[in-house]
mmCIF file of C-alpha atoms in Angstrom:
data_model
loop_
_atom_site.group_PDB
_atom_site.id
_atom_site.type_symbol
_atom_site.label_atom_id
_atom_site.label_comp_id
_atom_site.label_asym_id
_atom_site.label_seq_id
_atom_site.Cartn_x
_atom_site.Cartn_y
_atom_site.Cartn_z
ATOM 1 C CA UNK A 93 -10.323 33.008 8.128
ATOM 2 C CA UNK A 94 -7.721 32.045 5.596
ATOM 3 C CA UNK A 95 -7.167 34.357 2.645
ATOM 4 C CA UNK A 96 -7.734 33.140 -0.758
ATOM 5 C CA UNK A 97 -4.827 31.758 -3.104
ATOM 6 C CA UNK A 98 -5.568 30.358 -6.555
ATOM 7 C CA UNK A 99 -2.236 28.786 -7.776
ATOM 8 C CA UNK A 100 -1.326 25.799 -9.777
ATOM 9 C CA UNK A 101 1.754 23.793 -8.868
ATOM 10 C CA UNK A 102 3.891 24.381 -11.846
ATOM 11 C CA UNK A 103 4.202 28.032 -11.632
ATOM 12 C CA UNK A 104 4.181 27.886 -7.788
ATOM 13 C CA UNK A 105 7.249 25.480 -7.809
ATOM 14 C CA UNK A 106 8.972 27.759 -10.694
ATOM 15 C CA UNK A 107 8.335 31.105 -8.611
ATOM 16 C CA UNK A 108 8.635 31.688 -4.741
ATOM 17 C CA UNK A 109 5.253 32.114 -3.282
ATOM 18 C CA UNK A 110 4.502 36.001 -2.669
ATOM 19 C CA UNK A 111 3.554 36.996 0.747
ATOM 20 C CA UNK A 112 0.384 39.039 -0.623
ATOM 21 C CA UNK A 113 -0.838 35.678 -2.303
ATOM 22 C CA UNK A 114 -0.852 33.546 0.893
ATOM 23 C CA UNK A 115 -1.199 34.185 4.590
ATOM 24 C CA UNK A 116 1.684 32.031 6.263
ATOM 25 C CA UNK A 117 -0.143 31.418 9.376
ATOM 26 C CA UNK A 118 -3.201 29.916 7.556
ATOM 27 C CA UNK A 119 -2.305 28.707 4.069
ATOM 28 C CA UNK A 120 -2.247 25.111 3.247
ATOM 29 C CA UNK A 121 -0.489 23.844 0.148
ATOM 30 C CA UNK A 122 -1.770 20.901 -1.465
ATOM 31 C CA UNK A 123 -0.037 18.904 -3.980
ATOM 32 C CA UNK A 124 -2.080 15.848 -4.915
ATOM 33 C CA UNK A 125 -0.600 13.012 -6.580
ATOM 34 C CA UNK A 126 -3.297 11.004 -8.300
ATOM 35 C CA UNK A 127 -2.460 7.205 -8.454
ATOM 36 C CA UNK A 128 -3.414 5.859 -11.805
ATOM 37 C CA UNK A 129 -5.160 2.481 -12.803
ATOM 38 C CA UNK A 130 -7.696 2.688 -10.377
ATOM 39 C CA UNK A 131 -11.201 4.006 -10.328
ATOM 40 C CA UNK A 132 -11.982 7.042 -8.103
ATOM 41 C CA UNK A 133 -13.942 6.371 -5.261
ATOM 42 C CA UNK A 134 -16.104 8.726 -2.952
ATOM 43 C CA UNK A 135 -16.357 8.185 0.801
ATOM 44 C CA UNK A 136 -19.292 8.639 2.823
ATOM 45 C CA UNK A 137 -17.377 8.512 6.342
ATOM 46 C CA UNK A 138 -15.466 11.041 8.120
ATOM 47 C CA UNK A 139 -11.755 11.323 6.715
ATOM 48 C CA UNK A 140 -10.597 11.877 10.415
ATOM 49 C CA UNK A 141 -11.806 8.518 11.365
ATOM 50 C CA UNK A 142 -9.888 6.844 8.341
ATOM 51 C CA UNK A 143 -6.347 5.414 9.161
ATOM 52 C CA UNK A 144 -3.853 6.641 6.561
ATOM 53 C CA UNK A 145 -0.935 4.717 7.829
ATOM 54 C CA UNK A 146 0.069 2.204 5.094
ATOM 55 C CA UNK A 147 1.368 -1.413 6.224
ATOM 56 C CA UNK A 148 2.448 -3.843 3.524
ATOM 57 C CA UNK A 149 3.251 -7.449 4.490
ATOM 58 C CA UNK A 150 6.048 -9.225 2.855
ATOM 59 C CA UNK A 151 5.499 -12.825 2.190
ATOM 60 C CA UNK A 152 6.664 -15.673 0.114
ATOM 61 C CA UNK A 153 8.148 -18.977 0.199
ATOM 62 C CA UNK A 154 11.338 -19.871 2.115
ATOM 63 C CA UNK A 155 14.532 -18.523 0.213
ATOM 64 C CA UNK A 156 12.966 -16.569 -2.108
ATOM 65 C CA UNK A 157 14.808 -13.305 -0.987
ATOM 66 C CA UNK A 158 11.899 -12.291 1.125
ATOM 67 C CA UNK A 159 13.985 -11.039 4.228
ATOM 68 C CA UNK A 160 16.911 -9.832 2.145
ATOM 69 C CA UNK A 161 14.731 -7.644 0.628
ATOM 70 C CA UNK A 162 13.103 -6.423 3.879
ATOM 71 C CA UNK A 163 16.741 -5.643 5.346
ATOM 72 C CA UNK A 164 17.635 -3.626 2.280
ATOM 73 C CA UNK A 165 14.424 -1.596 2.071
ATOM 74 C CA UNK A 166 13.895 -0.671 5.813
ATOM 75 C CA UNK A 167 15.927 1.457 7.488
ATOM 76 C CA UNK A 168 17.667 -0.606 10.655
ATOM 77 C CA UNK A 169 15.965 -3.585 9.547
ATOM 78 C CA UNK A 170 16.838 -6.707 11.918
ATOM 79 C CA UNK A 171 15.439 -9.398 10.058
ATOM 80 C CA UNK A 172 18.156 -12.241 9.962
ATOM 81 C CA UNK A 173 18.422 -13.309 6.330
ATOM 82 C CA UNK A 174 19.733 -16.754 5.970
ATOM 83 C CA UNK A 175 19.694 -20.011 4.108
ATOM 84 C CA UNK A 176 17.212 -21.517 6.413
ATOM 85 C CA UNK A 177 13.387 -21.709 6.045
ATOM 86 C CA UNK A 178 12.173 -20.260 9.194
ATOM 87 C CA UNK A 179 14.837 -17.733 10.156
ATOM 88 C CA UNK A 180 11.992 -15.212 10.755
ATOM 89 C CA UNK A 181 10.035 -16.408 13.765
ATOM 90 C CA UNK A 182 8.039 -13.063 14.474
ATOM 91 C CA UNK A 183 7.308 -10.547 11.955
ATOM 92 C CA UNK A 184 9.748 -7.858 11.913
ATOM 93 C CA UNK A 185 8.456 -4.207 11.251
ATOM 94 C CA UNK A 186 10.212 -1.263 9.620
ATOM 95 C CA UNK A 187 8.887 2.211 8.793
ATOM 96 C CA UNK A 188 10.363 3.520 5.489
ATOM 97 C CA UNK A 189 10.238 7.281 4.387
ATOM 98 C CA UNK A 190 8.395 7.544 0.975
ATOM 99 C CA UNK A 191 11.102 9.105 -1.515
ATOM 100 C CA UNK A 192 9.475 12.173 -2.974
ATOM 101 C CA UNK A 193 11.649 15.222 -4.527
ATOM 102 C CA UNK A 194 8.944 17.644 -4.372
ATOM 103 C CA UNK A 195 9.164 17.656 -0.310
ATOM 104 C CA UNK A 196 11.998 19.294 -0.448
ATOM 105 C CA UNK A 197 11.287 21.587 -3.110
ATOM 106 C CA UNK A 198 8.170 23.021 -1.244
ATOM 107 C CA UNK A 199 10.411 22.865 2.080
ATOM 108 C CA UNK A 200 12.912 25.042 0.332
ATOM 109 C CA UNK A 201 10.252 27.584 -1.123
ATOM 110 C CA UNK A 202 8.739 27.897 2.429
ATOM 111 C CA UNK A 203 12.059 27.850 4.134
ATOM 112 C CA UNK A 204 10.473 25.250 6.673
ATOM 113 C CA UNK A 205 12.732 24.207 9.415
ATOM 114 C CA UNK A 206 12.230 20.504 8.641
ATOM 115 C CA UNK A 207 10.657 18.188 6.275
ATOM 116 C CA UNK A 208 8.574 15.217 7.071
ATOM 117 C CA UNK A 209 8.070 12.530 4.464
ATOM 118 C CA UNK A 210 5.312 10.139 4.329
ATOM 119 C CA UNK A 211 5.870 6.824 5.414
ATOM 120 C CA UNK A 212 5.130 3.320 4.766
ATOM 121 C CA UNK A 213 5.265 0.203 7.187
ATOM 122 C CA UNK A 214 6.741 -2.977 6.148
ATOM 123 C CA UNK A 215 6.270 -6.314 7.936
ATOM 124 C CA UNK A 216 8.706 -9.298 7.130
ATOM 125 C CA UNK A 217 6.334 -12.225 7.501
ATOM 126 C CA UNK A 218 8.228 -15.751 7.799
ATOM 127 C CA UNK A 219 8.187 -18.017 4.885
ATOM 128 C CA UNK A 220 4.794 -19.921 4.119
ATOM 129 C CA UNK A 221 4.840 -23.411 3.019
ATOM 130 C CA UNK A 222 2.446 -25.640 1.465
ATOM 131 C CA UNK A 223 0.007 -26.968 4.000
ATOM 132 C CA UNK A 224 0.317 -23.689 6.213
ATOM 133 C CA UNK A 225 -3.330 -23.205 6.701
ATOM 134 C CA UNK A 226 -3.267 -26.734 8.267
ATOM 135 C CA UNK A 227 -0.380 -25.918 10.538
ATOM 136 C CA UNK A 228 2.603 -27.122 8.468
ATOM 137 C CA UNK A 229 5.777 -24.958 8.767
ATOM 138 C CA UNK A 230 5.064 -22.265 11.482
ATOM 139 C CA UNK A 231 1.340 -22.634 10.252
ATOM 140 C CA UNK A 232 -1.511 -20.041 10.927
ATOM 141 C CA UNK A 233 0.613 -17.954 13.225
ATOM 142 C CA UNK A 234 1.857 -16.336 9.835
ATOM 143 C CA UNK A 235 -1.626 -16.404 8.338
ATOM 144 C CA UNK A 236 -2.797 -14.071 11.192
ATOM 145 C CA UNK A 237 -0.131 -11.466 10.533
ATOM 146 C CA UNK A 238 -1.169 -10.928 7.087
ATOM 147 C CA UNK A 239 -4.418 -10.127 8.198
ATOM 148 C CA UNK A 240 -3.317 -7.160 10.080
ATOM 149 C CA UNK A 241 -1.652 -5.526 6.876
ATOM 150 C CA UNK A 242 -3.417 -3.207 4.079
ATOM 151 C CA UNK A 243 -1.861 -5.122 1.163
ATOM 152 C CA UNK A 244 0.502 -8.131 0.483
ATOM 153 C CA UNK A 245 4.014 -8.191 -1.343
ATOM 154 C CA UNK A 246 4.521 -11.590 -2.627
ATOM 155 C CA UNK A 247 8.054 -12.360 -3.473
ATOM 156 C CA UNK A 248 8.596 -14.536 -6.084
ATOM 157 C CA UNK A 249 11.944 -16.197 -6.839
ATOM 158 C CA UNK A 250 12.966 -15.434 -10.508
ATOM 159 C CA UNK A 251 16.523 -16.010 -10.212
ATOM 160 C CA UNK A 252 18.874 -19.264 -10.408
ATOM 161 C CA UNK A 253 21.430 -19.891 -7.692
ATOM 162 C CA UNK A 254 22.786 -23.278 -6.778
ATOM 163 C CA UNK A 255 23.926 -22.091 -3.411
ATOM 164 C CA UNK A 256 20.352 -20.887 -2.088
ATOM 165 C CA UNK A 257 18.224 -24.107 -1.857
ATOM 166 C CA UNK A 258 14.483 -23.882 -3.242
ATOM 167 C CA UNK A 259 12.121 -25.249 -0.869
ATOM 168 C CA UNK A 260 10.545 -27.320 -3.470
ATOM 169 C CA UNK A 261 13.861 -28.323 -5.246
ATOM 170 C CA UNK A 262 13.489 -26.036 -8.553
ATOM 171 C CA UNK A 263 12.647 -22.370 -9.323
ATOM 172 C CA UNK A 264 9.073 -22.351 -10.516
ATOM 173 C CA UNK A 265 7.287 -19.062 -10.192
ATOM 174 C CA UNK A 266 3.940 -20.156 -11.136
ATOM 175 C CA UNK A 267 3.914 -22.915 -8.893
ATOM 176 C CA UNK A 268 5.042 -20.927 -5.889
ATOM 177 C CA UNK A 269 2.465 -18.565 -6.332
ATOM 178 C CA UNK A 270 -0.067 -21.134 -6.554
ATOM 179 C CA UNK A 271 1.235 -22.474 -3.001
ATOM 180 C CA UNK A 272 0.834 -19.269 -1.492
ATOM 181 C CA UNK A 273 -2.467 -18.273 -3.118
ATOM 182 C CA UNK A 274 -3.951 -21.534 -2.171
ATOM 183 C CA UNK A 275 -2.824 -21.414 1.694
ATOM 184 C CA UNK A 276 -4.910 -17.888 1.475
ATOM 185 C CA UNK A 277 -7.821 -19.399 0.061
ATOM 186 C CA UNK A 278 -7.882 -22.273 2.439
ATOM 187 C CA UNK A 279 -7.438 -20.002 5.342
ATOM 188 C CA UNK A 280 -10.397 -17.896 4.197
ATOM 189 C CA UNK A 281 -12.488 -20.783 3.617
ATOM 190 C CA UNK A 282 -11.944 -22.027 7.108
ATOM 191 C CA UNK A 283 -12.698 -18.976 8.655
ATOM 192 C CA UNK A 284 -15.917 -18.325 6.618
ATOM 193 C CA UNK A 285 -17.171 -21.581 7.541
ATOM 194 C CA UNK A 286 -16.593 -20.810 11.121
ATOM 195 C CA UNK A 287 -18.142 -17.561 10.741
ATOM 196 C CA UNK A 288 -21.415 -18.951 8.976
ATOM 197 C CA UNK A 289 -21.903 -21.436 11.729
ATOM 198 C CA UNK A 290 -21.967 -18.620 14.355
ATOM 199 C CA UNK A 291 -24.344 -16.574 12.139
ATOM 200 C CA UNK A 292 -26.660 -19.512 11.948
ATOM 201 C CA UNK A 293 -26.769 -20.062 15.767
ATOM 202 C CA UNK A 294 -26.836 -16.169 16.689
ATOM 203 C CA UNK A 295 -29.911 -14.096 16.545
ATOM 204 C CA UNK A 296 -29.801 -10.526 15.908
ATOM 205 C CA UNK A 297 -30.999 -8.168 18.592
ATOM 206 C CA UNK A 298 -32.413 -5.476 16.487
ATOM 207 C CA UNK A 299 -33.586 -4.962 12.806
ATOM 208 C CA UNK A 300 -30.632 -2.946 12.055
ATOM 209 C CA UNK A 301 -28.451 -5.789 13.104
ATOM 210 C CA UNK A 302 -30.607 -8.344 11.512
ATOM 211 C CA UNK A 303 -30.138 -6.371 7.968
ATOM 212 C CA UNK A 304 -26.406 -6.195 8.755
ATOM 213 C CA UNK A 305 -26.120 -9.912 9.320
ATOM 214 C CA UNK A 306 -28.278 -10.700 6.442
ATOM 215 C CA UNK A 307 -25.839 -8.550 4.127
ATOM 216 C CA UNK A 308 -22.687 -10.372 5.705
ATOM 217 C CA UNK A 309 -24.204 -13.891 4.946
ATOM 218 C CA UNK A 310 -24.784 -12.900 1.443
ATOM 219 C CA UNK A 311 -21.034 -11.548 0.975
ATOM 220 C CA UNK A 312 -19.898 -14.593 2.305
ATOM 221 C CA UNK A 313 -21.879 -17.065 0.402
ATOM 222 C CA UNK A 314 -20.626 -15.346 -2.654
ATOM 223 C CA UNK A 315 -17.166 -15.494 -1.590
ATOM 224 C CA UNK A 316 -17.296 -19.012 -0.555
ATOM 225 C CA UNK A 317 -18.150 -20.016 -4.076
ATOM 226 C CA UNK A 318 -15.465 -17.923 -5.510
ATOM 227 C CA UNK A 319 -12.921 -19.419 -3.347
ATOM 228 C CA UNK A 320 -14.345 -22.923 -4.322
ATOM 229 C CA UNK A 321 -13.633 -21.949 -7.686
ATOM 230 C CA UNK A 322 -10.214 -20.984 -6.950
ATOM 231 C CA UNK A 323 -10.841 -17.208 -7.195
ATOM 232 C CA UNK A 324 -9.805 -14.584 -4.556
ATOM 233 C CA UNK A 325 -12.497 -12.840 -2.385
ATOM 234 C CA UNK A 326 -11.282 -9.416 -4.139
ATOM 235 C CA UNK A 327 -12.809 -10.714 -7.575
ATOM 236 C CA UNK A 328 -16.293 -11.006 -6.314
ATOM 237 C CA UNK A 329 -18.449 -8.005 -6.931
ATOM 238 C CA UNK A 330 -20.179 -6.904 -3.786
ATOM 239 C CA UNK A 331 -22.335 -3.796 -2.602
ATOM 240 C CA UNK A 332 -20.935 -1.244 -0.413
ATOM 241 C CA UNK A 333 -23.230 -2.512 2.609
ATOM 242 C CA UNK A 334 -21.875 -5.909 2.058
ATOM 243 C CA UNK A 335 -18.263 -5.097 2.163
ATOM 244 C CA UNK A 336 -18.686 -2.951 5.258
ATOM 245 C CA UNK A 337 -20.517 -6.174 6.800
ATOM 246 C CA UNK A 338 -17.404 -8.465 6.213
ATOM 247 C CA UNK A 339 -14.699 -5.876 6.582
ATOM 248 C CA UNK A 340 -14.027 -7.226 10.167
ATOM 249 C CA UNK A 341 -12.995 -10.389 9.037
ATOM 250 C CA UNK A 342 -10.262 -8.964 7.329
ATOM 251 C CA UNK A 343 -10.096 -11.917 4.665
ATOM 252 C CA UNK A 344 -6.657 -12.523 3.176
ATOM 253 C CA UNK A 345 -7.583 -13.077 -0.272
ATOM 254 C CA UNK A 346 -9.514 -9.699 -0.299
ATOM 255 C CA UNK A 347 -6.274 -7.900 0.197
ATOM 256 C CA UNK A 348 -4.333 -6.589 -3.047
ATOM 257 C CA UNK A 349 -1.442 -8.110 -4.030
ATOM 258 C CA UNK A 350 1.602 -6.936 -5.652
ATOM 259 C CA UNK A 351 4.013 -9.633 -7.140
ATOM 260 C CA UNK A 352 7.489 -8.841 -6.554
ATOM 261 C CA UNK A 353 9.688 -10.655 -8.973
ATOM 262 C CA UNK A 354 13.334 -10.925 -7.229
ATOM 263 C CA UNK A 355 15.731 -11.489 -10.354
ATOM 264 C CA UNK A 356 19.564 -11.502 -10.674
ATOM 265 C CA UNK A 357 21.543 -7.982 -10.734
ATOM 266 C CA UNK A 358 22.451 -8.668 -14.242
ATOM 267 C CA UNK A 359 18.549 -9.059 -15.456
ATOM 268 C CA UNK A 360 17.544 -5.931 -13.594
ATOM 269 C CA UNK A 361 17.677 -3.633 -16.530
ATOM 270 C CA UNK A 362 15.574 -5.801 -18.696
ATOM 271 C CA UNK A 363 13.548 -8.151 -16.569
ATOM 272 C CA UNK A 364 11.013 -8.956 -19.092
ATOM 273 C CA UNK A 365 13.562 -10.958 -21.254
ATOM 274 C CA UNK A 366 13.463 -13.380 -17.894
ATOM 275 C CA UNK A 367 11.289 -16.352 -18.736
ATOM 276 C CA UNK A 368 10.441 -16.552 -14.849
ATOM 277 C CA UNK A 369 9.487 -13.054 -14.915
ATOM 278 C CA UNK A 370 7.208 -13.761 -17.929
ATOM 279 C CA UNK A 371 5.438 -16.538 -15.939
ATOM 280 C CA UNK A 372 4.838 -13.824 -13.220
ATOM 281 C CA UNK A 373 3.494 -11.179 -15.417
ATOM 282 C CA UNK A 374 0.913 -13.593 -16.915
ATOM 283 C CA UNK A 375 -0.272 -14.573 -13.516
ATOM 284 C CA UNK A 376 -0.409 -11.104 -12.291
ATOM 285 C CA UNK A 377 -2.321 -9.988 -15.437
ATOM 286 C CA UNK A 378 -4.673 -12.583 -15.070
ATOM 287 C CA UNK A 379 -5.360 -12.147 -11.086
ATOM 288 C CA UNK A 380 -5.548 -8.310 -11.978
ATOM 289 C CA UNK A 381 -2.512 -7.923 -9.390
ATOM 290 C CA UNK A 382 0.342 -5.358 -9.505
ATOM 291 C CA UNK A 383 3.922 -6.519 -10.446
ATOM 292 C CA UNK A 384 7.387 -4.863 -9.666
ATOM 293 C CA UNK A 385 10.595 -6.487 -10.708
ATOM 294 C CA UNK A 386 13.579 -6.012 -8.273
ATOM 295 C CA UNK A 387 16.835 -7.327 -7.280
ATOM 296 C CA UNK A 388 16.974 -8.002 -3.355
ATOM 297 C CA UNK A 389 20.801 -8.605 -3.809
ATOM 298 C CA UNK A 390 21.171 -5.195 -5.457
ATOM 299 C CA UNK A 391 19.183 -3.476 -2.843
ATOM 300 C CA UNK A 392 21.231 -5.109 -0.090
ATOM 301 C CA UNK A 393 24.389 -3.897 -1.777
ATOM 302 C CA UNK A 394 23.251 -0.401 -2.170
ATOM 303 C CA UNK A 395 22.786 -0.064 1.462
ATOM 304 C CA UNK A 396 26.725 -0.371 2.023
ATOM 305 C CA UNK A 397 27.484 2.235 -0.477
ATOM 306 C CA UNK A 398 27.599 5.953 -0.126
ATOM 307 C CA UNK A 399 24.724 7.925 -2.048
ATOM 308 C CA UNK A 400 26.841 9.033 -4.976
ATOM 309 C CA UNK A 401 28.395 5.507 -5.404
ATOM 310 C CA UNK A 402 24.743 4.213 -5.536
ATOM 311 C CA UNK A 403 23.936 6.230 -8.486
ATOM 312 C CA UNK A 404 27.190 5.031 -10.208
ATOM 313 C CA UNK A 405 26.376 1.363 -9.418
ATOM 314 C CA UNK A 406 22.631 1.582 -10.638
ATOM 315 C CA UNK A 407 23.805 3.305 -13.772
ATOM 316 C CA UNK A 408 26.371 0.472 -14.400
ATOM 317 C CA UNK A 409 23.365 -2.009 -13.986
ATOM 318 C CA UNK A 410 21.359 0.008 -16.594
ATOM 319 C CA UNK A 411 18.710 1.369 -14.291
ATOM 320 C CA UNK A 412 18.099 4.774 -12.660
ATOM 321 C CA UNK A 413 16.862 4.343 -9.413
ATOM 322 C CA UNK A 414 16.549 1.588 -6.833
ATOM 323 C CA UNK A 415 13.833 -0.840 -6.544
ATOM 324 C CA UNK A 416 12.393 0.847 -3.237
ATOM 325 C CA UNK A 417 10.887 3.648 -5.435
ATOM 326 C CA UNK A 418 8.962 1.401 -7.733
ATOM 327 C CA UNK A 419 7.755 -0.945 -4.872
ATOM 328 C CA UNK A 420 6.205 2.126 -2.930
ATOM 329 C CA UNK A 421 4.743 3.582 -6.077
ATOM 330 C CA UNK A 422 3.413 0.356 -6.875
ATOM 331 C CA UNK A 423 1.683 -0.004 -3.172
ATOM 332 C CA UNK A 424 0.394 3.395 -3.707
ATOM 333 C CA UNK A 425 -1.201 2.877 -6.836
ATOM 334 C CA UNK A 426 -2.774 -0.533 -5.859
ATOM 335 C CA UNK A 427 -4.314 0.902 -2.885
ATOM 336 C CA UNK A 428 -5.467 3.968 -4.647
ATOM 337 C CA UNK A 429 -3.539 6.562 -2.661
ATOM 338 C CA UNK A 430 -2.596 10.037 -2.852
ATOM 339 C CA UNK A 431 0.041 12.412 -1.568
ATOM 340 C CA UNK A 432 -0.496 15.967 -0.587
ATOM 341 C CA UNK A 433 1.513 18.415 1.534
ATOM 342 C CA UNK A 434 1.105 21.128 3.804
ATOM 343 C CA UNK A 435 3.932 23.534 4.001
ATOM 344 C CA UNK A 436 4.935 26.642 6.175
ATOM 345 C CA UNK A 437 7.858 28.192 8.175
ATOM 346 C CA UNK A 438 7.810 25.348 11.047
ATOM 347 C CA UNK A 439 7.658 22.265 8.688
ATOM 348 C CA UNK A 440 6.649 20.992 5.086
ATOM 349 C CA UNK A 441 4.776 17.629 5.771
ATOM 350 C CA UNK A 442 3.616 14.750 3.234
ATOM 351 C CA UNK A 443 0.183 13.285 3.887
ATOM 352 C CA UNK A 444 -1.372 10.089 2.672
ATOM 353 C CA UNK A 445 -4.948 9.988 1.630
ATOM 354 C CA UNK A 446 -7.167 7.838 -0.217
ATOM 355 C CA UNK A 447 -7.954 8.512 -4.021
ATOM 356 C CA UNK A 448 -11.292 10.243 -4.423
ATOM 357 C CA UNK A 449 -11.535 12.112 -1.267
ATOM 358 C CA UNK A 450 -13.244 15.234 -1.337
ATOM 359 C CA UNK A 451 -11.494 18.452 -0.358
ATOM 360 C CA UNK A 452 -13.047 18.266 3.419
ATOM 361 C CA UNK A 453 -12.017 14.837 3.725
ATOM 362 C CA UNK A 454 -8.429 15.635 3.039
ATOM 363 C CA UNK A 455 -8.248 18.351 5.161
ATOM 364 C CA UNK A 456 -9.672 16.383 7.819
ATOM 365 C CA UNK A 457 -6.935 13.791 7.570
ATOM 366 C CA UNK A 458 -4.922 16.612 9.153
ATOM 367 C CA UNK A 459 -7.416 17.779 11.975
ATOM 368 C CA UNK A 460 -10.836 17.220 12.223
ATOM 369 C CA UNK A 461 -11.493 20.926 12.715
ATOM 370 C CA UNK A 462 -10.458 21.684 9.086
ATOM 371 C CA UNK A 463 -13.448 19.261 7.952
ATOM 372 C CA UNK A 464 -16.170 20.299 10.557
ATOM 373 C CA UNK A 465 -15.577 23.743 9.701
ATOM 374 C CA UNK A 466 -15.024 23.602 6.017
ATOM 375 C CA UNK A 467 -16.401 26.219 3.625
ATOM 376 C CA UNK A 468 -14.837 25.672 0.452
ATOM 377 C CA UNK A 469 -11.397 25.103 -1.190
ATOM 378 C CA UNK A 470 -9.860 27.319 -3.878
ATOM 379 C CA UNK A 471 -7.500 26.201 -6.400
ATOM 380 C CA UNK A 472 -7.878 28.045 -10.165
ATOM 381 C CA UNK A 473 -11.361 28.685 -9.002
ATOM 382 C CA UNK A 474 -13.541 28.060 -6.036
ATOM 383 C CA UNK A 475 -14.728 24.713 -5.231
ATOM 384 C CA UNK A 476 -17.316 23.329 -2.445
ATOM 385 C CA UNK A 477 -17.395 20.342 -0.457
ATOM 386 C CA UNK A 478 -17.834 17.832 -3.158
ATOM 387 C CA UNK A 479 -14.851 18.852 -4.898
ATOM 388 C CA UNK A 480 -12.336 16.002 -5.360
ATOM 389 C CA UNK A 481 -8.722 16.875 -5.121
ATOM 390 C CA UNK A 482 -6.978 16.577 -8.389
ATOM 391 C CA UNK A 483 -3.234 15.993 -9.177
ATOM 392 C CA UNK A 484 -1.193 19.215 -8.821
ATOM 393 C CA UNK A 485 -3.605 20.983 -7.177
ATOM 394 C CA UNK A 486 -2.381 23.477 -4.878
ATOM 395 C CA UNK A 487 -5.112 24.793 -2.656
ATOM 396 C CA UNK A 488 -6.157 26.981 0.290
ATOM 397 C CA UNK A 489 -9.111 25.860 2.426
ATOM 398 C CA UNK A 490 -11.478 28.317 3.879
ATOM 399 C CA UNK A 491 -12.942 27.084 7.403
ATOM 400 C CA UNK A 492 -14.366 28.391 10.252
ATOM 401 C CA UNK A 493 -14.574 26.666 13.793
#
């Protein structure tokens, strides 16, 4: 049985933890980073069954800086960035460590042998073109790759460069976004039509299956109408049961989108002054999507510099950090994610959970026994199974298996 520890993050980081307060063998330090702008959610399913690995698909028209960005942010990225529309034939995948200074602080406090950061997986998906849903360019092959990711990062060209040919002849962010979004809409409409035909022909084997099929039909009808009106599936209000019924379809327009405005290095400090970025801002606001301004070229140049020189280079551009941190934070926020840590002599490790998870569910991400045998969590007070892990909590789980 683990001993009780009631500590708060700030004093805990300011002062070394005393051995009398925490049992080294059983204590779990949790540092919950709450993602703002998203409503808290409750989960009925077991946390141990929820995959916390994040996959973000990078999409965009050809020559918008998509693969350049991928190469820059992914360690050992091997995508070929070239001035040719379809240079990325297969999706390139890379794992990126989530930068978090708190990880090292906790590791130092616990004198851990190693620190293990959280990670996010980026998938570089070849450039889409108008008509992709009908087989243009490399067609539905790429659309199918998008179905496998948790969120979509749509890179939008917001820089002028006569040496890099725009697939449509001119830089027009609003038009570019419409092309991509329409292809996603068309793909979903096609999938929904096929699914509804199958549901009409099939017959549920039992009452439970029938109820689920009815929920799926209801959801698909609502989404189909929204798509016909040019609205994404994620804009449709559905019950939790309806959402669960259509989850297996992995609809493209159901996925959250972050628009990545790719600007020139001279505009990185004040991207809002760029008229192209303003267009993207308006679209993102209208579609209730995320927005991050980044310079793929700057990110690419940073990879060739030593750490100290990177800082100086960024300062010369009027910014304090690279775009990677902003990109990851935006992804976490959009998906409603939090980070917490376990810390001990062996290792200090960052874990990713969904915002709104209860203490048992958060513990279950580490090991199912922590959730099954959960008794209570203790922060500044004793909390039960319904406690939602808060930002800045340092907690000790009581469990018995």
